[in-house]
């Protein structure tokens, strides 16, 4: 029994908790991608760099607050800086839409051209971020590191295995739940949200019923900017902030959005967790957990790690390929075929 | 006439570099310009002829680089005896498992039994593969790991690696095209983005094959070494006769040698591409691009044609990748960055003029020139701006430091401006 509990705690500590936090971050990222896809009908390659830019804005505001001596005690100052960071990101994204995307929207160009345009935007954002903050690692988490540390947990329960919950992980999950709840309330209950869904379902019909397309597009960008900024900041708090890693997040984020079904918000969340759990479970060395759970003679002598962590992209990719082969519309019947 | 002028302008820029900076820098830009032009031709086939959106150029280029190692490097006999058989056996087991799974999928009827059988085959097969493969890898990597620790290559002349690089890239393109073509266009983009990251991850981590991040250095060359030229009395005499410093002259001559080889390859690829574009096949491709539904109604197998051109274009990128690694003389997996190898090539194609092969070549040269020269230009710009600021002030340091990151910003801006104001590029499609 003790063995089982120890194994369970090790599983929670090394697999479930990190994967849940990562999944929440991916879900928020994928929501942004899927909303753009639903309303503006293209895959936004600049999304990763929008996240990087938003996080950079938050970091700069955090530094400002720290210089003023404002803080939240055990909670990272970044949360206080988040609203202003979101506003800055919204400003950038709306400016981009005004200067770049609107022109193409009026011309009704093919979606793939918009993807190429978003590639140009990606370059510019990436350049901006590097220009302002530089390409190096930034650590801006100044809160307490642990909600429960492994040692406290061991003392509390008397188990051999410790369970550590980092503050950033707890904040990630709480923030993600809040953001998603507000988003779904907005999409399903408010008039504007409903007009957005109508626009996504059938553009012509929505136009006939008097929905202003420019307004819907602007609101979409605002929501997407807020989501990107929050997702980026949470990821940066939890892992570390390096502009380049945000570009690499593009693949798991797109995989999550496609696995869930492009254009489907609920699918994006499910997809985020599917991708995160598979990545962590396939790249985790199971030896420790299995030692507790299996009878002694079956105990493995290798690490029981299916793939090295360097191949975590391969996992998102493999899932993506499986979904593309067997169910191209995704788990939740997105609109894309 | 306008096109000739455009090429002359780019040529002038490179010559100007030679006059103001040095001929070595100018030739370096020219050689990479040639390689970039070939990459741009490959992407132009996919995008310009067929409208396929491939953002995995980096992966195909890196596969070409791997070919240079696998063909050009001498084999490491000790490593082969230590674990060669096991690794090959492991790979065969892996291939067998996949074949078995595919057979099970096609032969068995739909239902839970088939799913279960597939899962069992794949899971058991995976562990079988690892149990054969892993010890072999370990044995190989233990062989003199500071210098070797990999299987080496075939020890053949490195020029053979160029077509082989194309074949490797074509193989990867076949696998990815089979999966993602026929679905919507964005999916191909995501799939190619993924395969590129995976190719790089494999190169970085499979030390038995590519030495991973330890890099393979000292690839054999198709041209003589500078040192040999400098010690060749005949060469020194000749150079002295025209009044050139033998050390500088030797590196210029080596670069000219590469340039000659690259020009031959570029010439062949360009000629083939032009001939293909002008043939009935080229017209069919453009017809498919412009209206898939109509082309399908005329009895064209759109997905098959797309697969064909996707493989061809990727193979060209693979050839360019092998050439680039040959030029560098080393394979450094960590240096493959998507912004540099995928997206920059796209900027070349769009700026040059998608659908026009000459445009792709021009874009390759022009954008590569800008990529190299924007940094010194940015530094100059920044020091001019900040010259009014006091020495050692924060802002001044920051501005000077950030000049290094001007490149991406400039490239993005160039791409957006061209897309907006000259969407057909410098040399539009006819």
Short mmCIF file of N, CA and C in Angstrom, two decimals, chain B residues 72-176:
data_model
loop_
_atom_site.label_atom_id
_atom_site.label_comp_id
_atom_site.label_asym_id
_atom_site.label_seq_id
_atom_site.Cartn_x
_atom_site.Cartn_y
_atom_site.Cartn_z
N UNK B 72 30.83 11.40 -47.78
CA UNK B 72 32.19 11.91 -47.91
C UNK B 72 33.18 11.43 -46.86
N UNK B 73 32.73 11.25 -45.61
CA UNK B 73 33.68 10.92 -44.55
C UNK B 73 34.18 9.49 -44.69
N UNK B 74 35.43 9.23 -44.29
CA UNK B 74 35.92 7.85 -44.31
C UNK B 74 35.19 7.02 -43.25
N UNK B 75 34.95 5.74 -43.53
CA UNK B 75 34.27 4.90 -42.53
C UNK B 75 35.17 4.67 -41.31
N UNK B 76 34.54 4.54 -40.13
CA UNK B 76 35.28 4.25 -38.91
C UNK B 76 35.17 2.74 -38.68
N UNK B 77 36.20 2.02 -39.08
CA UNK B 77 36.14 0.56 -39.06
C UNK B 77 35.85 -0.01 -37.70
N UNK B 78 36.51 0.56 -36.68
CA UNK B 78 36.36 0.05 -35.32
C UNK B 78 34.89 0.15 -34.87
N UNK B 79 34.26 1.29 -35.20
CA UNK B 79 32.87 1.49 -34.80
C UNK B 79 31.97 0.50 -35.52
N UNK B 80 32.28 0.24 -36.79
CA UNK B 80 31.46 -0.72 -37.54
C UNK B 80 31.52 -2.09 -36.89
N UNK B 81 32.75 -2.53 -36.50
CA UNK B 81 32.84 -3.84 -35.86
C UNK B 81 32.18 -3.82 -34.49
N UNK B 82 32.26 -2.67 -33.79
CA UNK B 82 31.71 -2.62 -32.43
C UNK B 82 30.18 -2.70 -32.44
N UNK B 83 29.54 -1.96 -33.31
CA UNK B 83 28.08 -1.94 -33.21
C UNK B 83 27.36 -1.74 -34.52
N UNK B 84 28.10 -1.75 -35.62
CA UNK B 84 27.48 -1.48 -36.91
C UNK B 84 26.35 -2.44 -37.21
N UNK B 85 26.62 -3.73 -37.01
CA UNK B 85 25.62 -4.75 -37.36
C UNK B 85 24.36 -4.58 -36.52
N UNK B 86 24.56 -4.30 -35.23
CA UNK B 86 23.40 -4.14 -34.34
C UNK B 86 22.55 -2.96 -34.76
N UNK B 87 23.22 -1.84 -35.09
CA UNK B 87 22.46 -0.64 -35.46
C UNK B 87 21.68 -0.89 -36.75
N UNK B 88 22.37 -1.48 -37.74
CA UNK B 88 21.68 -1.78 -39.00
C UNK B 88 20.52 -2.74 -38.73
N UNK B 89 20.81 -3.77 -37.90
CA UNK B 89 19.75 -4.73 -37.56
C UNK B 89 18.58 -4.04 -36.89
N UNK B 90 18.91 -3.13 -35.96
CA UNK B 90 17.85 -2.41 -35.25
C UNK B 90 17.00 -1.61 -36.20
N UNK B 91 17.66 -0.94 -37.14
CA UNK B 91 16.90 -0.14 -38.11
C UNK B 91 16.01 -1.03 -38.96
N UNK B 92 16.56 -2.23 -39.33
CA UNK B 92 15.75 -3.16 -40.12
C UNK B 92 14.53 -3.61 -39.32
N UNK B 93 14.76 -3.91 -38.01
CA UNK B 93 13.64 -4.31 -37.17
C UNK B 93 12.59 -3.20 -37.16
N UNK B 94 13.07 -1.96 -36.97
CA UNK B 94 12.15 -0.83 -36.94
C UNK B 94 11.34 -0.74 -38.23
N UNK B 95 12.03 -0.88 -39.37
CA UNK B 95 11.33 -0.80 -40.65
C UNK B 95 10.33 -1.95 -40.76
N UNK B 96 10.75 -3.15 -40.31
CA UNK B 96 9.87 -4.32 -40.37
C UNK B 96 8.60 -4.10 -39.57
N UNK B 97 8.75 -3.50 -38.38
CA UNK B 97 7.59 -3.25 -37.53
C UNK B 97 6.60 -2.34 -38.24
N UNK B 98 7.14 -1.29 -38.86
CA UNK B 98 6.24 -0.34 -39.55
C UNK B 98 5.53 -1.03 -40.70
N UNK B 99 6.29 -1.85 -41.46
CA UNK B 99 5.68 -2.58 -42.57
C UNK B 99 4.58 -3.50 -42.04
N UNK B 100 4.89 -4.22 -40.93
CA UNK B 100 3.90 -5.14 -40.36
C UNK B 100 2.64 -4.38 -39.95
N UNK B 101 2.85 -3.20 -39.34
CA UNK B 101 1.68 -2.42 -38.91
C UNK B 101 0.86 -1.97 -40.10
N UNK B 102 1.55 -1.57 -41.18
CA UNK B 102 0.81 -1.13 -42.37
C UNK B 102 0.04 -2.30 -42.98
N UNK B 103 0.70 -3.48 -43.03
CA UNK B 103 0.02 -4.66 -43.57
C UNK B 103 -1.21 -4.99 -42.73
N UNK B 104 -1.01 -4.95 -41.40
CA UNK B 104 -2.15 -5.25 -40.52
C UNK B 104 -3.28 -4.27 -40.78
N UNK B 105 -2.90 -3.01 -41.02
CA UNK B 105 -3.93 -1.99 -41.21
C UNK B 105 -4.69 -2.22 -42.52
N UNK B 106 -3.97 -2.58 -43.57
CA UNK B 106 -4.64 -2.71 -44.86
C UNK B 106 -5.37 -4.05 -45.00
N UNK B 107 -4.82 -5.13 -44.39
CA UNK B 107 -5.41 -6.45 -44.60
C UNK B 107 -6.60 -6.73 -43.69
N UNK B 108 -6.50 -6.27 -42.44
CA UNK B 108 -7.57 -6.64 -41.49
C UNK B 108 -8.78 -5.74 -41.66
N UNK B 109 -9.93 -6.26 -41.30
CA UNK B 109 -11.16 -5.47 -41.41
C UNK B 109 -11.20 -4.41 -40.33
N UNK B 110 -11.99 -3.38 -40.60
CA UNK B 110 -12.10 -2.29 -39.64
C UNK B 110 -12.71 -2.79 -38.33
N UNK B 111 -12.24 -2.26 -37.21
CA UNK B 111 -12.85 -2.64 -35.95
C UNK B 111 -11.87 -2.67 -34.81
N UNK B 112 -12.34 -3.10 -33.65
CA UNK B 112 -11.52 -3.05 -32.44
C UNK B 112 -10.33 -4.00 -32.54
N UNK B 113 -10.54 -5.17 -33.21
CA UNK B 113 -9.43 -6.13 -33.34
C UNK B 113 -8.25 -5.51 -34.07
N UNK B 114 -8.57 -4.76 -35.14
CA UNK B 114 -7.50 -4.17 -35.91
C UNK B 114 -6.75 -3.15 -35.08
N UNK B 115 -7.48 -2.29 -34.37
CA UNK B 115 -6.84 -1.29 -33.53
C UNK B 115 -5.92 -1.96 -32.52
N UNK B 116 -6.48 -3.02 -31.86
CA UNK B 116 -5.69 -3.73 -30.85
C UNK B 116 -4.44 -4.32 -31.48
N UNK B 117 -4.59 -4.96 -32.65
CA UNK B 117 -3.45 -5.60 -33.30
C UNK B 117 -2.38 -4.56 -33.64
N UNK B 118 -2.83 -3.41 -34.15
CA UNK B 118 -1.88 -2.34 -34.49
C UNK B 118 -1.10 -1.91 -33.25
N UNK B 119 -1.84 -1.70 -32.14
CA UNK B 119 -1.18 -1.23 -30.93
C UNK B 119 -0.16 -2.25 -30.45
N UNK B 120 -0.57 -3.54 -30.45
CA UNK B 120 0.35 -4.58 -29.98
C UNK B 120 1.59 -4.62 -30.86
N UNK B 121 1.39 -4.61 -32.19
CA UNK B 121 2.54 -4.66 -33.11
C UNK B 121 3.48 -3.49 -32.84
N UNK B 122 2.91 -2.29 -32.70
CA UNK B 122 3.74 -1.11 -32.55
C UNK B 122 4.47 -1.11 -31.21
N UNK B 123 3.77 -1.45 -30.14
CA UNK B 123 4.39 -1.39 -28.81
C UNK B 123 5.48 -2.46 -28.69
N UNK B 124 5.12 -3.72 -29.03
CA UNK B 124 6.11 -4.79 -28.94
C UNK B 124 7.28 -4.48 -29.86
N UNK B 125 6.94 -4.02 -31.08
CA UNK B 125 7.98 -3.71 -32.06
C UNK B 125 8.92 -2.63 -31.56
N UNK B 126 8.35 -1.62 -30.86
CA UNK B 126 9.17 -0.53 -30.36
C UNK B 126 10.20 -1.04 -29.35
N UNK B 127 9.73 -1.91 -28.44
CA UNK B 127 10.67 -2.40 -27.44
C UNK B 127 11.71 -3.33 -28.06
N UNK B 128 11.27 -4.11 -29.04
CA UNK B 128 12.20 -4.99 -29.75
C UNK B 128 13.27 -4.14 -30.43
N UNK B 129 12.82 -3.08 -31.10
CA UNK B 129 13.73 -2.18 -31.81
C UNK B 129 14.74 -1.59 -30.85
N UNK B 130 14.24 -1.08 -29.71
CA UNK B 130 15.16 -0.47 -28.74
C UNK B 130 16.15 -1.48 -28.19
N UNK B 131 15.70 -2.72 -27.97
CA UNK B 131 16.59 -3.69 -27.35
C UNK B 131 17.69 -4.10 -28.32
N UNK B 132 17.42 -4.10 -29.63
CA UNK B 132 18.48 -4.42 -30.59
C UNK B 132 19.36 -3.20 -30.83
N UNK B 133 18.70 -2.04 -30.94
CA UNK B 133 19.34 -0.83 -31.42
C UNK B 133 20.25 -0.19 -30.37
N UNK B 134 19.73 -0.06 -29.14
CA UNK B 134 20.45 0.72 -28.12
C UNK B 134 21.86 0.24 -27.80
N UNK B 135 22.07 -1.09 -27.58
CA UNK B 135 23.43 -1.51 -27.27
C UNK B 135 24.41 -1.19 -28.40
N UNK B 136 23.93 -1.32 -29.64
CA UNK B 136 24.78 -1.00 -30.78
C UNK B 136 25.20 0.46 -30.76
N UNK B 137 24.22 1.33 -30.49
CA UNK B 137 24.52 2.77 -30.44
C UNK B 137 25.55 3.04 -29.36
N UNK B 138 25.34 2.42 -28.19
CA UNK B 138 26.26 2.63 -27.08
C UNK B 138 27.67 2.21 -27.47
N UNK B 139 27.76 1.03 -28.11
CA UNK B 139 29.08 0.52 -28.48
C UNK B 139 29.76 1.47 -29.46
N UNK B 140 28.99 1.98 -30.42
CA UNK B 140 29.59 2.86 -31.42
C UNK B 140 30.06 4.15 -30.79
N UNK B 141 29.21 4.70 -29.89
CA UNK B 141 29.57 6.00 -29.33
C UNK B 141 30.74 5.91 -28.36
N UNK B 142 31.03 4.68 -27.90
CA UNK B 142 32.18 4.53 -27.00
C UNK B 142 33.51 4.47 -27.74
N UNK B 143 33.45 4.24 -29.07
CA UNK B 143 34.69 4.12 -29.83
C UNK B 143 35.33 5.49 -29.98
N UNK B 144 36.41 5.73 -29.26
CA UNK B 144 37.19 6.96 -29.44
C UNK B 144 36.28 8.18 -29.52
N UNK B 145 35.46 8.40 -28.47
CA UNK B 145 34.34 9.32 -28.61
C UNK B 145 34.79 10.77 -28.78
N UNK B 146 36.01 11.10 -28.40
CA UNK B 146 36.44 12.49 -28.55
C UNK B 146 36.60 12.87 -30.02
N UNK B 147 36.99 11.90 -30.85
CA UNK B 147 37.23 12.22 -32.26
C UNK B 147 36.24 11.54 -33.19
N UNK B 148 35.82 10.32 -32.81
CA UNK B 148 34.96 9.60 -33.72
C UNK B 148 33.61 9.31 -33.07
N UNK B 149 33.45 8.12 -32.53
CA UNK B 149 32.17 7.82 -31.87
C UNK B 149 31.01 7.82 -32.82
N UNK B 150 31.27 7.61 -34.10
CA UNK B 150 30.17 7.45 -35.06
C UNK B 150 30.64 6.53 -36.17
N UNK B 151 29.70 6.15 -37.02
CA UNK B 151 30.02 5.13 -38.01
C UNK B 151 30.85 5.68 -39.16
N UNK B 152 30.86 6.99 -39.31
CA UNK B 152 31.57 7.55 -40.44
C UNK B 152 30.74 7.43 -41.69
N UNK B 153 31.38 7.65 -42.82
CA UNK B 153 30.62 7.60 -44.08
C UNK B 153 31.15 6.51 -44.97
N UNK B 154 30.95 6.67 -46.26
CA UNK B 154 31.37 5.66 -47.21
C UNK B 154 32.75 5.95 -47.78
N UNK B 155 33.26 7.15 -47.52
CA UNK B 155 34.57 7.50 -48.03
C UNK B 155 34.61 7.69 -49.54
N UNK B 156 33.48 8.05 -50.12
CA UNK B 156 33.42 8.29 -51.57
C UNK B 156 33.69 9.77 -51.84
N UNK B 157 34.00 10.12 -53.10
CA UNK B 157 34.19 11.55 -53.42
C UNK B 157 32.96 12.36 -53.01
N UNK B 158 33.21 13.53 -52.45
CA UNK B 158 32.12 14.28 -51.83
C UNK B 158 31.11 14.79 -52.85
N UNK B 159 31.52 14.89 -54.12
CA UNK B 159 30.57 15.37 -55.12
C UNK B 159 29.38 14.42 -55.25
N UNK B 160 29.62 13.12 -54.98
CA UNK B 160 28.52 12.15 -55.04
C UNK B 160 27.46 12.48 -54.00
N UNK B 161 27.89 13.15 -52.91
CA UNK B 161 26.93 13.47 -51.84
C UNK B 161 25.84 14.41 -52.32
N UNK B 162 26.12 15.21 -53.36
CA UNK B 162 25.12 16.19 -53.77
C UNK B 162 23.86 15.51 -54.28
N UNK B 163 23.97 14.62 -55.29
CA UNK B 163 22.72 13.91 -55.67
C UNK B 163 22.16 13.06 -54.54
N UNK B 164 23.04 12.47 -53.71
CA UNK B 164 22.53 11.64 -52.62
C UNK B 164 21.71 12.50 -51.65
N UNK B 165 22.20 13.72 -51.38
CA UNK B 165 21.45 14.63 -50.52
C UNK B 165 20.06 14.88 -51.09
N UNK B 166 20.01 15.04 -52.41
CA UNK B 166 18.70 15.22 -53.04
C UNK B 166 17.81 14.00 -52.83
N UNK B 167 18.40 12.80 -52.93
CA UNK B 167 17.61 11.58 -52.74
C UNK B 167 17.07 11.46 -51.32
N UNK B 168 17.93 11.75 -50.33
CA UNK B 168 17.48 11.69 -48.93
C UNK B 168 16.31 12.64 -48.71
N UNK B 169 16.47 13.87 -49.21
CA UNK B 169 15.41 14.87 -49.04
C UNK B 169 14.15 14.40 -49.75
N UNK B 170 14.32 13.79 -50.92
CA UNK B 170 13.15 13.31 -51.66
C UNK B 170 12.42 12.23 -50.88
N UNK B 171 13.19 11.36 -50.22
CA UNK B 171 12.56 10.30 -49.42
C UNK B 171 11.71 10.88 -48.30
N UNK B 172 12.30 11.85 -47.58
CA UNK B 172 11.55 12.48 -46.49
C UNK B 172 10.32 13.19 -47.04
N UNK B 173 10.48 13.83 -48.21
CA UNK B 173 9.36 14.57 -48.79
C UNK B 173 8.25 13.60 -49.18
N UNK B 174 8.62 12.41 -49.65
CA UNK B 174 7.60 11.43 -50.02
C UNK B 174 6.76 11.07 -48.80
N UNK B 175 7.47 10.77 -47.68
CA UNK B 175 6.75 10.34 -46.48
C UNK B 175 5.80 11.44 -46.00
N UNK B 176 6.29 12.68 -46.01
CA UNK B 176 5.48 13.76 -45.46
C UNK B 176 4.36 14.14 -46.44
#
